[in-house]
Every structure is written in structure tokens, then in C-alpha cells.
Short mmCIF file of C-alpha atoms in Angstrom, two decimals:
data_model
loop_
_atom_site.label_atom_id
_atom_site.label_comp_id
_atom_site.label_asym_id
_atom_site.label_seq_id
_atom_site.Cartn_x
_atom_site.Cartn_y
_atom_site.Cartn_z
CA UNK A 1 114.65 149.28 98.46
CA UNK A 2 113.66 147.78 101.44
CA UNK A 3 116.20 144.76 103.15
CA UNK A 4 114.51 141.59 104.24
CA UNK A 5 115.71 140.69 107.70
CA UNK A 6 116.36 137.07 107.99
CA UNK A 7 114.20 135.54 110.62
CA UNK A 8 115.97 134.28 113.93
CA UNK A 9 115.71 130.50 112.81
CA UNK A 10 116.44 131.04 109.09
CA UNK A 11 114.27 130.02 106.27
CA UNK A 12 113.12 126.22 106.49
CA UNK A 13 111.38 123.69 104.40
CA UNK A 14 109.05 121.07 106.42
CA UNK A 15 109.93 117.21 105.47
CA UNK A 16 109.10 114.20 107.01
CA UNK A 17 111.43 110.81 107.52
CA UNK A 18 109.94 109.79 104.39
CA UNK A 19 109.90 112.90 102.19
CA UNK A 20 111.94 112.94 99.27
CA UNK A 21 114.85 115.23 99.50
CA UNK A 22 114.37 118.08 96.28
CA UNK A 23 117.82 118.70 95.75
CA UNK A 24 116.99 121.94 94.10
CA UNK A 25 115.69 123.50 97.47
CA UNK A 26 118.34 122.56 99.17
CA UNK A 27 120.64 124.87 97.92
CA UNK A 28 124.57 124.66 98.24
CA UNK A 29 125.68 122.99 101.41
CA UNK A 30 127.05 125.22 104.65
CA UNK A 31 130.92 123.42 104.02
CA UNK A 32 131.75 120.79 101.33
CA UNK A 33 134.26 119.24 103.50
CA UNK A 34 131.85 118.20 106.07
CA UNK A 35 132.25 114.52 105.05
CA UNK A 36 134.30 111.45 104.80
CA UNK A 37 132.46 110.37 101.22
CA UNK A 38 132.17 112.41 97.97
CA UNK A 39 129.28 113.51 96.89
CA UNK A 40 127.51 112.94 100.55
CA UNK A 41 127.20 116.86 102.01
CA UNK A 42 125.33 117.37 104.99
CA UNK A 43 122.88 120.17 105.59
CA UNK A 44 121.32 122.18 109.32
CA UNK A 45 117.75 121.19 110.00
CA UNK A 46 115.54 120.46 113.04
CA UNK A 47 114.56 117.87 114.62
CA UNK A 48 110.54 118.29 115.71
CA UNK A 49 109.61 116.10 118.99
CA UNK A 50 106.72 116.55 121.18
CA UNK A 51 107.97 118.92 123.31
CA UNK A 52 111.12 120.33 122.14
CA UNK A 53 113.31 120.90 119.09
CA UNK A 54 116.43 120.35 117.94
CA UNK A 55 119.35 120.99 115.78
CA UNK A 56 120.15 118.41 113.96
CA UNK A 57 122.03 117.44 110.33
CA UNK A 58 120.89 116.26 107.56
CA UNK A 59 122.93 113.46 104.97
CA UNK A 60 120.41 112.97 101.68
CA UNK A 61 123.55 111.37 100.14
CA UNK A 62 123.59 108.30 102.35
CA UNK A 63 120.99 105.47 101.53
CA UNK A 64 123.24 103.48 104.46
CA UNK A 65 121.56 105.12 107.15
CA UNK A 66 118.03 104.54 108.63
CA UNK A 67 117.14 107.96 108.09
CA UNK A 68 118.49 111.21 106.48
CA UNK A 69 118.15 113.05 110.03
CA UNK A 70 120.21 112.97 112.58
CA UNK A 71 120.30 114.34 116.12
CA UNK A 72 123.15 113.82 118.91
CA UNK A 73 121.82 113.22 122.40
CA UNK A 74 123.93 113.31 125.17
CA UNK A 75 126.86 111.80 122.57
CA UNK A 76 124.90 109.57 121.17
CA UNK A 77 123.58 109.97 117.52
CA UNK A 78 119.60 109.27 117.01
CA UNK A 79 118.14 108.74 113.73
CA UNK A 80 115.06 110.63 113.52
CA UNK A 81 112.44 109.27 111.24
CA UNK A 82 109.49 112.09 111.97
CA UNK A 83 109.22 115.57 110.96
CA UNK A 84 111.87 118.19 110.66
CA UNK A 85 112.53 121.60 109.14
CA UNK A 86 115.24 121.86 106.44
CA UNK A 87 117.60 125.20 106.83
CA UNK A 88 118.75 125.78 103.19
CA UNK A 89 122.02 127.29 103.47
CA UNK A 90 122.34 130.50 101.85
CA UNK A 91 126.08 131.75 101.49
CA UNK A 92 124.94 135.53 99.87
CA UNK A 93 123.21 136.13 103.75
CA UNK A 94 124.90 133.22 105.50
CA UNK A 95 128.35 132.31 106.74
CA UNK A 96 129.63 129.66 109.38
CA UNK A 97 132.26 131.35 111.71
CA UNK A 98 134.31 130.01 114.44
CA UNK A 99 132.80 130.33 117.85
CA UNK A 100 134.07 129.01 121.63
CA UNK A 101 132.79 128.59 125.04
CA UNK A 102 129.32 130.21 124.10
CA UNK A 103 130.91 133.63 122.42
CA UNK A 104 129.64 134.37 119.11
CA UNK A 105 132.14 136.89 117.13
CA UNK A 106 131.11 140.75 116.83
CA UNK A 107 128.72 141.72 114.19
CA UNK A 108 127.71 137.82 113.86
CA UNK A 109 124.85 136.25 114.93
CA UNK A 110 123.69 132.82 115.26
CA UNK A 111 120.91 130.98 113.75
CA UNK A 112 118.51 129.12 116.12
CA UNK A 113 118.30 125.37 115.74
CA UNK A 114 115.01 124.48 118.38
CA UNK A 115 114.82 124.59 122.28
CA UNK A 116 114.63 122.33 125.02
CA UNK A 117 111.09 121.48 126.88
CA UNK A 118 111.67 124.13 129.05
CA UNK A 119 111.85 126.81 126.47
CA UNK A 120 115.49 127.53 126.64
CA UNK A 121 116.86 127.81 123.06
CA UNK A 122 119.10 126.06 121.16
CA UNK A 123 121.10 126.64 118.12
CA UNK A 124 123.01 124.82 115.08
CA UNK A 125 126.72 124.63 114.76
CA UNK A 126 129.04 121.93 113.87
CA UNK A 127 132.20 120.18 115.16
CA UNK A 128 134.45 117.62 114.10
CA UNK A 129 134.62 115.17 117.02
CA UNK A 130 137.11 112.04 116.38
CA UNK A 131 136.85 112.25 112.59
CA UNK A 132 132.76 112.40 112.85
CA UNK A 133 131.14 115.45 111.99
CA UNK A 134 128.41 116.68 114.52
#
């Protein structure tokens, strides 16, 4: 039997700021410890603007926040209240490894996240700056 080859940007669900989140699509989150709070996991996605998109997280768990989507500019975090494309995580196909400085580990490939108005692309990852996860 044939393989299915995962598309460059992954498999996505469209959602809005105001969509309800249906737990059952998305699927287990990429770590559990991404988060301060029990029960609050966070999940990739991306962030559609006019003329670019980004990476961006996702917190369904957290009625606290003005919206469920997330995107750090420049340092700063921006609540994004439009459209953006959910990124189940899928951990039979999918794993997060450790990357630096731009080098992605042999045999390992990263998922795109968007790309800047001039077309150059971007992808998702995650850090843990000061105790916040990005």
C-alpha cells in the first residue's frame, strides 16, 4: 500500500476567533508540559492576516484570555481574533525535536507555520522564554 506524504504545512482545520474549539479534532497536544495550569494544553496553528501568515499557538483551555490565538510579534504577544488554521498534532507521523541556530536534525523536517509579506517562509516551533511558553 501506498504511504500518504504529509503535506509541507501539515493537516489544518480552518476556525475563526469565534469558532468553537471541537476538542475531538484537535487531537492530543504536541507536549503536555507546555503550561503553567492543568488541564490548559496549547496547540500549533496559524495566524491568517492580509498579507502574510503566521505561526502561532493556540490555548482553548483559557476563557482568561481575549482570544484562543496567539501570535508573538517582535516579543510582544497579539491576540488574534480572525481566522486561523488549526495543526492537529499527530504523534504516529509527528514528533517535536530539538533544533538551534536554524539547523534542523538529519532525517527531520520541519513543518511550515505561514510566511512573511514577502513570501519568505516561516515555521512553528516552541520555546520556553522566562517561564512563558512561545
Amino acid at each position: 500500500p501506498a504511504t500518504q506524504q504529509l503535506p509541507s504545512s501539515g493537516f489544518r482545520f480552518p476556525l475563526h476567533g469565534s469558532s468553537p474549539l471541537l476538542k475531538d479534532l484537535m487531537g492530543t497536544p504536541p507536549r503536555s508540559d507546555w503550561h503553567k495550569w492543568p488541564n490548559h494544553p496549547i496547540y500549533f496553528s496559524s495566524a491568517i492576516f492580509d498579507k502574510s501568515v503566521h505561526p502561532c499557538k493556540v490555548e482553548p483551555n483559557r476563557p482568561d484570555l481575549p482570544s484562543p490565538c496567539s501570535v508573538v510579534f517582535d516579543g510582544t504577544v497579539v491576540f488574534h481574533k480572525g481566522c486561523y488554521d488549526l495543526l492537529p498534532f499527530n504523534p504516529d507521523i509527528m514528533e517535536l525535536v530539538r533544533a538551534s541556530e536554524g539547523r534542523i536534525p538529519a532525517g527531520r523536517w520541519p513543518i511550515k507555520g505561514g510566511y512573511e509579506e514577502d513570501g519568505m517562509p516561516l515555521y512553528h516551533g516552541g520555546i520556553d522564554a522566562n517561564g512563558r511558553n512561545v
